[in-house]
Tab-separated table of C-alpha atoms in Angstrom:
chain	number	residue	atom	x	y	z
I	128	UNK	CA	49.839	70.050	95.106
I	129	UNK	CA	51.495	68.312	92.154
I	130	UNK	CA	53.320	70.413	89.688
I	131	UNK	CA	54.920	69.466	86.441
I	132	UNK	CA	58.028	71.042	85.437
I	133	UNK	CA	59.126	70.986	81.561
I	134	UNK	CA	62.632	70.998	80.766
I	135	UNK	CA	64.266	71.634	77.364
I	136	UNK	CA	67.958	71.606	76.321
I	137	UNK	CA	70.020	74.875	76.171
I	138	UNK	CA	70.623	74.494	72.481
I	139	UNK	CA	67.039	74.352	71.943
I	140	UNK	CA	66.274	77.305	73.941
I	141	UNK	CA	68.715	79.143	72.340
I	142	UNK	CA	67.228	78.282	68.656
I	143	UNK	CA	63.787	78.986	69.817
I	144	UNK	CA	64.839	82.356	71.350
I	145	UNK	CA	66.580	83.300	68.027
I	146	UNK	CA	63.288	82.325	65.992
I	147	UNK	CA	61.440	84.484	68.462
I	148	UNK	CA	63.240	87.707	67.885
I	149	UNK	CA	63.261	87.194	64.173
I	150	UNK	CA	59.548	86.793	63.931
I	151	UNK	CA	59.222	89.760	66.325
I	152	UNK	CA	56.738	87.641	68.600
I	153	UNK	CA	56.813	86.420	72.275
I	154	UNK	CA	55.586	82.906	72.709
I	155	UNK	CA	54.887	81.227	75.902
I	156	UNK	CA	57.242	78.498	77.329
I	157	UNK	CA	54.706	75.926	76.330
I	158	UNK	CA	54.553	76.835	72.693
I	159	UNK	CA	58.497	76.970	72.739
I	160	UNK	CA	58.514	73.299	74.452
I	161	UNK	CA	56.193	71.738	72.056
I	162	UNK	CA	57.965	73.454	69.067
I	163	UNK	CA	61.129	71.890	70.270
I	164	UNK	CA	59.697	68.698	70.274
I	165	UNK	CA	57.676	68.198	67.113
I	166	UNK	CA	59.720	70.322	64.920
I	167	UNK	CA	63.041	69.428	63.527
I	168	UNK	CA	65.703	72.419	64.648
I	169	UNK	CA	67.534	72.158	61.450
I	170	UNK	CA	66.547	72.335	57.681
I	171	UNK	CA	65.298	69.151	56.703
I	172	UNK	CA	67.830	68.466	53.875
I	173	UNK	CA	70.735	69.181	55.496
I	174	UNK	CA	73.965	68.343	53.435
I	175	UNK	CA	76.307	68.355	56.520
I	176	UNK	CA	74.437	65.666	58.353
I	177	UNK	CA	75.079	62.014	57.451
I	178	UNK	CA	72.084	59.659	56.856
I	179	UNK	CA	72.813	57.865	60.378
I	180	UNK	CA	72.770	61.508	61.962
I	181	UNK	CA	69.607	61.984	60.458
I	182	UNK	CA	68.234	58.688	61.475
I	183	UNK	CA	69.288	59.185	64.955
I	184	UNK	CA	67.523	62.688	65.184
I	185	UNK	CA	64.411	61.114	63.933
I	186	UNK	CA	64.554	58.413	66.664
I	187	UNK	CA	65.182	61.140	69.318
I	188	UNK	CA	62.147	63.049	68.049
I	189	UNK	CA	60.126	59.935	68.180
I	190	UNK	CA	61.035	58.865	71.692
I	191	UNK	CA	60.495	62.506	72.955
I	192	UNK	CA	56.891	62.628	71.332
I	193	UNK	CA	56.108	59.256	72.987
I	194	UNK	CA	57.374	60.691	76.320
I	195	UNK	CA	55.424	63.933	76.039
I	196	UNK	CA	52.348	61.813	74.986
I	197	UNK	CA	52.742	59.771	78.331
I	198	UNK	CA	53.071	62.896	80.468
I	199	UNK	CA	49.973	64.411	78.642
I	200	UNK	CA	47.819	61.408	79.334
I	201	UNK	CA	48.857	61.032	83.070
I	202	UNK	CA	47.894	64.859	83.441
I	203	UNK	CA	44.602	64.105	81.613
I	204	UNK	CA	43.934	61.356	84.527
I	205	UNK	CA	45.176	63.575	87.408
I	206	UNK	CA	44.264	67.110	86.674
I	207	UNK	CA	40.546	66.363	87.640
I	208	UNK	CA	41.238	63.265	89.780
I	209	UNK	CA	44.389	63.712	91.789
I	210	UNK	CA	42.364	65.744	94.515
I	211	UNK	CA	38.969	64.315	94.130
I	212	UNK	CA	37.807	60.642	94.173
I	213	UNK	CA	34.378	58.506	93.475
I	214	UNK	CA	34.740	54.762	94.111
I	215	UNK	CA	33.134	53.747	90.752
I	216	UNK	CA	35.586	55.926	88.652
I	217	UNK	CA	38.557	53.359	87.663
I	218	UNK	CA	40.725	56.390	86.236
I	219	UNK	CA	40.817	57.795	89.908
I	220	UNK	CA	43.917	56.880	92.170
I	221	UNK	CA	43.682	54.177	94.579
I	222	UNK	CA	43.615	54.822	98.429
I	223	UNK	CA	47.212	53.728	98.805
I	224	UNK	CA	48.240	55.740	95.983
I	225	UNK	CA	46.701	59.006	97.522
I	226	UNK	CA	47.989	57.806	101.001
I	227	UNK	CA	51.516	57.599	99.659
I	228	UNK	CA	51.366	61.172	98.679
I	229	UNK	CA	52.147	61.596	102.219
I	230	UNK	CA	50.734	63.913	104.919
I	231	UNK	CA	47.042	62.942	104.539
I	232	UNK	CA	44.434	64.325	106.862
I	233	UNK	CA	42.285	61.333	107.790
I	234	UNK	CA	38.718	60.858	108.750
I	235	UNK	CA	36.847	57.674	109.320
I	236	UNK	CA	32.965	56.624	109.131
I	237	UNK	CA	32.646	53.169	110.563
I	238	UNK	CA	28.702	53.292	110.330
I	239	UNK	CA	27.201	51.808	107.466
I	240	UNK	CA	25.499	55.081	106.486
I	241	UNK	CA	26.496	56.754	102.918
I	242	UNK	CA	25.016	60.342	103.822
I	243	UNK	CA	27.398	62.225	105.795
I	244	UNK	CA	25.669	64.571	108.643
I	245	UNK	CA	26.386	68.281	108.166
I	246	UNK	CA	28.927	68.155	110.891
I	247	UNK	CA	30.927	65.356	109.321
I	248	UNK	CA	30.773	67.331	105.892
I	249	UNK	CA	32.017	70.634	107.895
I	250	UNK	CA	34.894	68.686	109.567
I	251	UNK	CA	36.082	67.539	106.199
I	252	UNK	CA	35.446	70.859	104.187
I	253	UNK	CA	37.098	72.800	107.121
I	254	UNK	CA	40.253	70.543	106.802
I	255	UNK	CA	40.125	71.021	102.930
I	256	UNK	CA	40.209	74.803	103.366
I	257	UNK	CA	42.795	74.830	105.968
I	258	UNK	CA	45.157	72.120	104.317
I	259	UNK	CA	44.766	72.880	100.717
I	260	UNK	CA	48.121	71.401	99.593
I	261	UNK	CA	47.240	68.091	101.274
I	262	UNK	CA	44.971	65.152	100.431
I	263	UNK	CA	41.852	64.943	102.787
I	264	UNK	CA	40.729	61.298	103.001
I	265	UNK	CA	37.240	60.423	104.248
I	266	UNK	CA	36.989	56.445	104.531
I	267	UNK	CA	33.447	55.191	104.763
I	268	UNK	CA	32.425	51.760	105.876
I	269	UNK	CA	29.248	51.922	103.980
I	270	UNK	CA	30.980	52.353	100.524
I	271	UNK	CA	32.284	49.403	98.524
I	272	UNK	CA	34.394	49.387	95.308
I	273	UNK	CA	31.023	48.465	93.367
I	274	UNK	CA	28.881	51.342	95.051
I	275	UNK	CA	27.296	53.296	92.096
I	276	UNK	CA	27.624	56.807	93.392
I	277	UNK	CA	28.752	59.816	91.598
I	278	UNK	CA	28.818	63.697	91.765
I	279	UNK	CA	25.117	63.998	91.016
I	280	UNK	CA	23.954	61.373	93.762
I	281	UNK	CA	21.088	62.317	95.820
I	282	UNK	CA	23.258	62.370	98.841
I	283	UNK	CA	23.906	66.073	99.075
I	284	UNK	CA	26.873	65.901	101.534
I	285	UNK	CA	28.481	63.212	99.216
I	286	UNK	CA	28.159	65.134	96.237
I	287	UNK	CA	29.305	68.439	98.072
I	288	UNK	CA	32.678	66.874	99.522
I	289	UNK	CA	33.316	64.984	96.176
I	290	UNK	CA	33.438	68.155	94.234
I	291	UNK	CA	36.458	69.430	96.364
I	292	UNK	CA	39.662	69.213	94.512
I	293	UNK	CA	41.614	67.742	97.575
I	294	UNK	CA	39.063	65.665	99.009
I	295	UNK	CA	38.993	61.922	98.421
I	296	UNK	CA	36.249	59.494	99.347
I	297	UNK	CA	37.430	55.922	99.649
I	298	UNK	CA	35.781	52.452	100.927
I	299	UNK	CA	36.600	51.532	104.396
I	300	UNK	CA	38.445	47.938	104.014
I	301	UNK	CA	39.611	46.949	107.470
I	302	UNK	CA	41.106	43.615	106.578
I	303	UNK	CA	43.314	45.498	103.962
I	304	UNK	CA	44.117	48.257	106.439
I	305	UNK	CA	45.057	45.621	109.040
I	306	UNK	CA	47.471	43.833	107.008
I	307	UNK	CA	51.214	43.782	108.183
I	308	UNK	CA	50.106	45.134	111.686
I	309	UNK	CA	49.569	43.413	115.289
I	310	UNK	CA	45.798	44.179	114.497
I	311	UNK	CA	45.348	41.664	111.802
I	312	UNK	CA	45.188	38.693	114.132
I	313	UNK	CA	42.559	40.549	116.513
I	314	UNK	CA	40.550	41.460	113.803
I	315	UNK	CA	40.181	37.851	112.318
I	316	UNK	CA	39.128	36.554	115.808
I	317	UNK	CA	36.707	39.284	116.951
I	318	UNK	CA	32.956	38.977	116.242
I	319	UNK	CA	31.601	42.572	115.380
I	320	UNK	CA	28.083	41.340	116.039
I	321	UNK	CA	29.071	40.600	119.611
I	322	UNK	CA	30.929	43.812	120.284
I	323	UNK	CA	29.157	46.318	122.520
I	324	UNK	CA	31.174	49.357	120.877
I	325	UNK	CA	32.088	47.910	117.527
I	326	UNK	CA	31.467	51.335	115.794
I	327	UNK	CA	33.955	52.938	118.120
I	328	UNK	CA	36.372	49.816	118.679
I	329	UNK	CA	36.840	49.464	114.981
I	330	UNK	CA	37.509	53.147	114.480
I	331	UNK	CA	40.251	53.134	117.315
I	332	UNK	CA	41.973	50.303	115.613
I	333	UNK	CA	41.566	51.641	111.979
I	334	UNK	CA	43.047	55.141	112.703
I	335	UNK	CA	46.132	53.477	114.199
I	336	UNK	CA	46.924	51.222	111.376
I	337	UNK	CA	46.497	53.986	108.694
I	338	UNK	CA	48.638	56.557	110.601
I	339	UNK	CA	51.508	53.839	111.309
I	340	UNK	CA	51.437	52.736	107.611
I	341	UNK	CA	51.242	56.052	105.844
I	342	UNK	CA	51.859	58.857	108.436
I	343	UNK	CA	49.658	62.021	108.457
I	344	UNK	CA	46.925	63.362	110.940
I	345	UNK	CA	43.889	61.536	112.042
I	346	UNK	CA	40.783	63.691	113.081
I	347	UNK	CA	37.446	62.750	114.180
I	348	UNK	CA	34.619	63.842	112.259
I	349	UNK	CA	33.236	66.294	114.680
I	350	UNK	CA	36.679	68.138	114.502
I	351	UNK	CA	36.269	71.629	112.950
I	352	UNK	CA	39.876	72.860	111.685
I	353	UNK	CA	40.538	76.523	112.053
I	354	UNK	CA	44.332	76.805	111.561
I	355	UNK	CA	47.301	74.302	110.474
I	356	UNK	CA	48.636	72.290	112.954
I	357	UNK	CA	52.882	72.827	113.053
I	358	UNK	CA	53.778	69.796	114.899
I	359	UNK	CA	54.346	66.453	113.136
I	360	UNK	CA	54.500	64.041	116.134
I	361	UNK	CA	51.777	64.889	118.621
I	362	UNK	CA	48.954	63.696	120.980
I	363	UNK	CA	46.020	66.005	121.791
I	364	UNK	CA	45.585	66.535	125.549
I	365	UNK	CA	42.070	66.422	126.504
I	366	UNK	CA	42.775	67.626	130.004
I	367	UNK	CA	46.119	67.495	132.071
I	368	UNK	CA	47.658	64.164	132.068
I	369	UNK	CA	44.983	62.719	129.943
I	370	UNK	CA	45.219	62.226	126.081
I	371	UNK	CA	42.547	62.079	123.392
I	372	UNK	CA	42.925	60.066	120.289
I	373	UNK	CA	40.316	62.302	118.528
I	374	UNK	CA	43.354	63.918	116.681
I	375	UNK	CA	46.781	63.040	116.571
I	376	UNK	CA	49.511	62.929	114.064
I	377	UNK	CA	52.813	61.047	113.273
I	378	UNK	CA	55.123	60.171	110.488
I	379	UNK	CA	54.679	56.825	108.901
I	380	UNK	CA	56.116	53.711	110.881
I	381	UNK	CA	56.614	55.747	114.062
I	382	UNK	CA	57.265	53.347	116.910
I	383	UNK	CA	54.869	54.958	119.468
I	384	UNK	CA	51.996	54.061	117.155
I	385	UNK	CA	53.177	50.439	116.543
I	386	UNK	CA	53.364	50.031	120.609
I	387	UNK	CA	49.871	51.479	120.805
I	388	UNK	CA	48.874	48.501	118.239
I	389	UNK	CA	50.430	45.870	120.318
I	390	UNK	CA	48.986	47.114	123.576
I	391	UNK	CA	45.610	47.355	121.821
I	392	UNK	CA	45.660	43.546	121.327
I	393	UNK	CA	47.266	42.759	124.559
I	394	UNK	CA	44.875	44.881	126.822
I	395	UNK	CA	41.672	44.318	124.555
I	396	UNK	CA	38.632	44.990	126.400
I	397	UNK	CA	35.784	46.070	123.953
I	398	UNK	CA	33.271	46.355	126.660
I	399	UNK	CA	34.785	49.328	128.363
I	400	UNK	CA	34.328	52.434	126.115
I	401	UNK	CA	37.632	54.206	125.576
I	402	UNK	CA	39.812	51.260	126.549
I	403	UNK	CA	41.203	51.124	122.985
I	404	UNK	CA	40.925	54.908	122.367
I	405	UNK	CA	41.968	57.741	124.660
I	406	UNK	CA	42.845	55.276	127.704
I	407	UNK	CA	45.080	53.367	125.312
I	408	UNK	CA	46.815	56.734	124.157
I	409	UNK	CA	46.989	57.884	127.819
I	410	UNK	CA	48.637	54.661	129.141
I	411	UNK	CA	51.316	54.302	126.475
I	412	UNK	CA	52.205	57.982	126.976
I	413	UNK	CA	52.722	57.499	130.595
I	414	UNK	CA	55.033	54.827	130.037
I	415	UNK	CA	57.391	57.159	128.095
I	416	UNK	CA	56.628	60.491	130.022
I	417	UNK	CA	56.345	61.800	133.667
I	418	UNK	CA	53.047	63.738	132.718
I	419	UNK	CA	52.428	67.047	134.625
I	420	UNK	CA	49.749	69.547	134.801
I	421	UNK	CA	49.459	72.218	132.095
I	422	UNK	CA	50.407	75.724	132.967
I	423	UNK	CA	48.812	78.379	130.768
I	424	UNK	CA	48.818	77.508	127.006
I	425	UNK	CA	52.127	75.903	126.791
I	426	UNK	CA	52.646	72.339	125.278
I	427	UNK	CA	54.480	69.605	126.772
I	428	UNK	CA	57.307	67.368	124.804
I	429	UNK	CA	58.403	64.211	125.492
I	430	UNK	CA	60.675	61.435	123.662
I	431	UNK	CA	60.084	63.904	120.438
I	432	UNK	CA	56.524	63.492	121.012
I	433	UNK	CA	54.452	66.785	121.539
I	434	UNK	CA	51.648	66.567	123.750
I	435	UNK	CA	49.422	69.400	123.022
I	436	UNK	CA	47.549	71.928	125.453
I	437	UNK	CA	43.900	71.095	125.905
I	438	UNK	CA	43.234	74.684	124.729
I	439	UNK	CA	44.591	73.489	121.158
I	440	UNK	CA	41.471	71.389	120.403
I	441	UNK	CA	39.420	71.333	123.516
I	442	UNK	CA	39.004	75.015	124.788
I	443	UNK	CA	35.342	73.893	125.554
I	444	UNK	CA	35.722	70.800	127.815
I	445	UNK	CA	33.415	67.914	127.262
I	446	UNK	CA	31.028	68.630	130.597
I	447	UNK	CA	30.347	72.248	128.611
I	448	UNK	CA	29.979	70.684	125.207
I	449	UNK	CA	26.350	72.329	124.886
I	450	UNK	CA	27.792	75.541	124.663
I	451	UNK	CA	28.476	75.139	121.165
I	452	UNK	CA	24.919	75.007	120.423
I	453	UNK	CA	24.018	78.074	122.637
I	454	UNK	CA	24.255	81.900	121.730
I	455	UNK	CA	27.133	83.862	123.060
I	456	UNK	CA	27.144	87.446	124.028
I	457	UNK	CA	30.799	87.567	122.371
I	458	UNK	CA	31.896	84.759	120.484
I	459	UNK	CA	35.421	83.274	121.361
I	460	UNK	CA	38.312	83.938	119.456
I	461	UNK	CA	40.155	80.586	119.802
I	462	UNK	CA	43.585	82.291	119.393
I	463	UNK	CA	45.217	79.403	120.989
I	464	UNK	CA	43.557	76.687	119.165
I	465	UNK	CA	44.144	74.750	115.935
I	466	UNK	CA	40.831	72.919	115.708
I	467	UNK	CA	37.782	72.426	117.859
I	468	UNK	CA	36.271	69.235	118.866
I	469	UNK	CA	32.338	69.702	119.282
I	470	UNK	CA	32.044	66.493	121.342
I	471	UNK	CA	29.378	64.728	119.210
I	472	UNK	CA	29.416	61.711	121.425
I	473	UNK	CA	27.956	63.826	124.193
I	474	UNK	CA	25.082	64.951	121.819
I	475	UNK	CA	22.316	62.841	123.282
I	476	UNK	CA	19.489	65.492	122.534
I	477	UNK	CA	20.715	65.389	119.017
I	478	UNK	CA	21.319	69.115	118.849
I	479	UNK	CA	21.959	70.529	115.205
I	480	UNK	CA	23.076	73.894	113.666
I	481	UNK	CA	19.872	75.678	112.660
I	482	UNK	CA	20.320	78.530	110.171
I	483	UNK	CA	19.559	81.977	111.937
I	484	UNK	CA	19.911	80.528	115.463
I	485	UNK	CA	23.255	82.626	115.845
I	486	UNK	CA	24.773	79.884	118.023
I	487	UNK	CA	28.434	79.510	118.263
I	488	UNK	CA	28.254	76.306	116.147
I	489	UNK	CA	26.293	78.230	113.509
I	490	UNK	CA	29.167	81.060	113.339
I	491	UNK	CA	32.010	78.226	113.248
I	492	UNK	CA	30.131	76.598	110.225
I	493	UNK	CA	29.617	80.012	108.530
I	494	UNK	CA	33.332	80.779	108.859
I	495	UNK	CA	35.081	77.483	108.293
I	496	UNK	CA	32.793	75.400	106.420
I	497	UNK	CA	30.711	78.074	104.190
I	498	UNK	CA	29.611	75.675	101.504
I	499	UNK	CA	28.168	72.986	104.052
I	500	UNK	CA	26.473	75.915	105.792
I	501	UNK	CA	24.959	77.184	102.544
I	502	UNK	CA	24.035	73.696	100.858
I	503	UNK	CA	23.215	71.614	103.983
I	504	UNK	CA	22.051	74.295	106.598
I	505	UNK	CA	20.985	77.269	104.930
I	506	UNK	CA	19.224	75.856	101.688
I	507	UNK	CA	18.364	72.180	102.869
I	508	UNK	CA	15.319	70.871	102.829
I	509	UNK	CA	14.024	68.983	106.023
I	510	UNK	CA	14.593	65.485	104.471
I	511	UNK	CA	18.369	66.645	103.794
I	512	UNK	CA	19.285	66.716	107.548
I	513	UNK	CA	20.102	63.292	108.717
I	514	UNK	CA	20.440	62.789	112.432
I	515	UNK	CA	23.801	63.237	114.147
I	516	UNK	CA	25.851	59.911	114.966
I	517	UNK	CA	25.368	59.146	118.657
């Protein structure tokens, strides 16, 4: 969160404290600060002061007034917009300004749709609740700088997420993202219409470029956050000796991510699903580390990169993904997990969370994204429930 610290001189503090005692009133620090700026601390006609001194004092007061006015103007722009963004509001921060705040949590929507499904909304909301001091950014391919959307839009999930103080929704502009990376040449040559897995391949590339440029954590839009991730440079093991790219985090300009982008281009094959994603991360990690099987719930570490245990994000492995949509006799605690990946790519039967079903997924929604559950599940009209992404 951004904080503004006001500073006044010791002399002014002493004068104001004296005035406070004489008047017998306690004034807040804001009042003291404003008085120190807009009022002359001495009598207006002080014979001991020369004309030059009085002129300098007036100049100081004018400069202070201009300085404070500038700060107040900035606050007026940022107070309601530093942790919320709509693409048509010019007074809000740009994507680069938000990303430069550091430690962003980044989500990507590489389809053209404008209405995030409930699972996407839950993922973003849960991250916003767990990481309240960090910007949560959802990049959407369907948005442009001219898209006329606001908080009263008919898109319920868009309106819900836009109202959260630390959530930003930006257009996904790949050509801008890939600037100054090895991926730009690939992007300029590839023909999306001829790509078999373009939605996934373009997402794989975009997440690498964003994390390399700005640092932070990338998460898939079917990941529900349940507690903060303590590591700064990490990959998530999907299973022993195999890395996911559905969630990872690194500081800006990390060499591992740069090497991944170079390998992305060198070994590009868009016809093989995952070749630019989890298989890329795995082969690059194997170049650095001698991967071994996990024992218990410990994490592995190599070259200052944490390779996190599958229990951290994948306590339910992909062959059993359907268990998220089943009723459990006793719900698991997930005590060793930071977030849960719900394997939406495996959801061929388009299973969704239904109010009152008492499935594990419904319990997760109620706990970690209650606003999404209430607005998009419990109180939603049938037309408000879009199909999940394949």
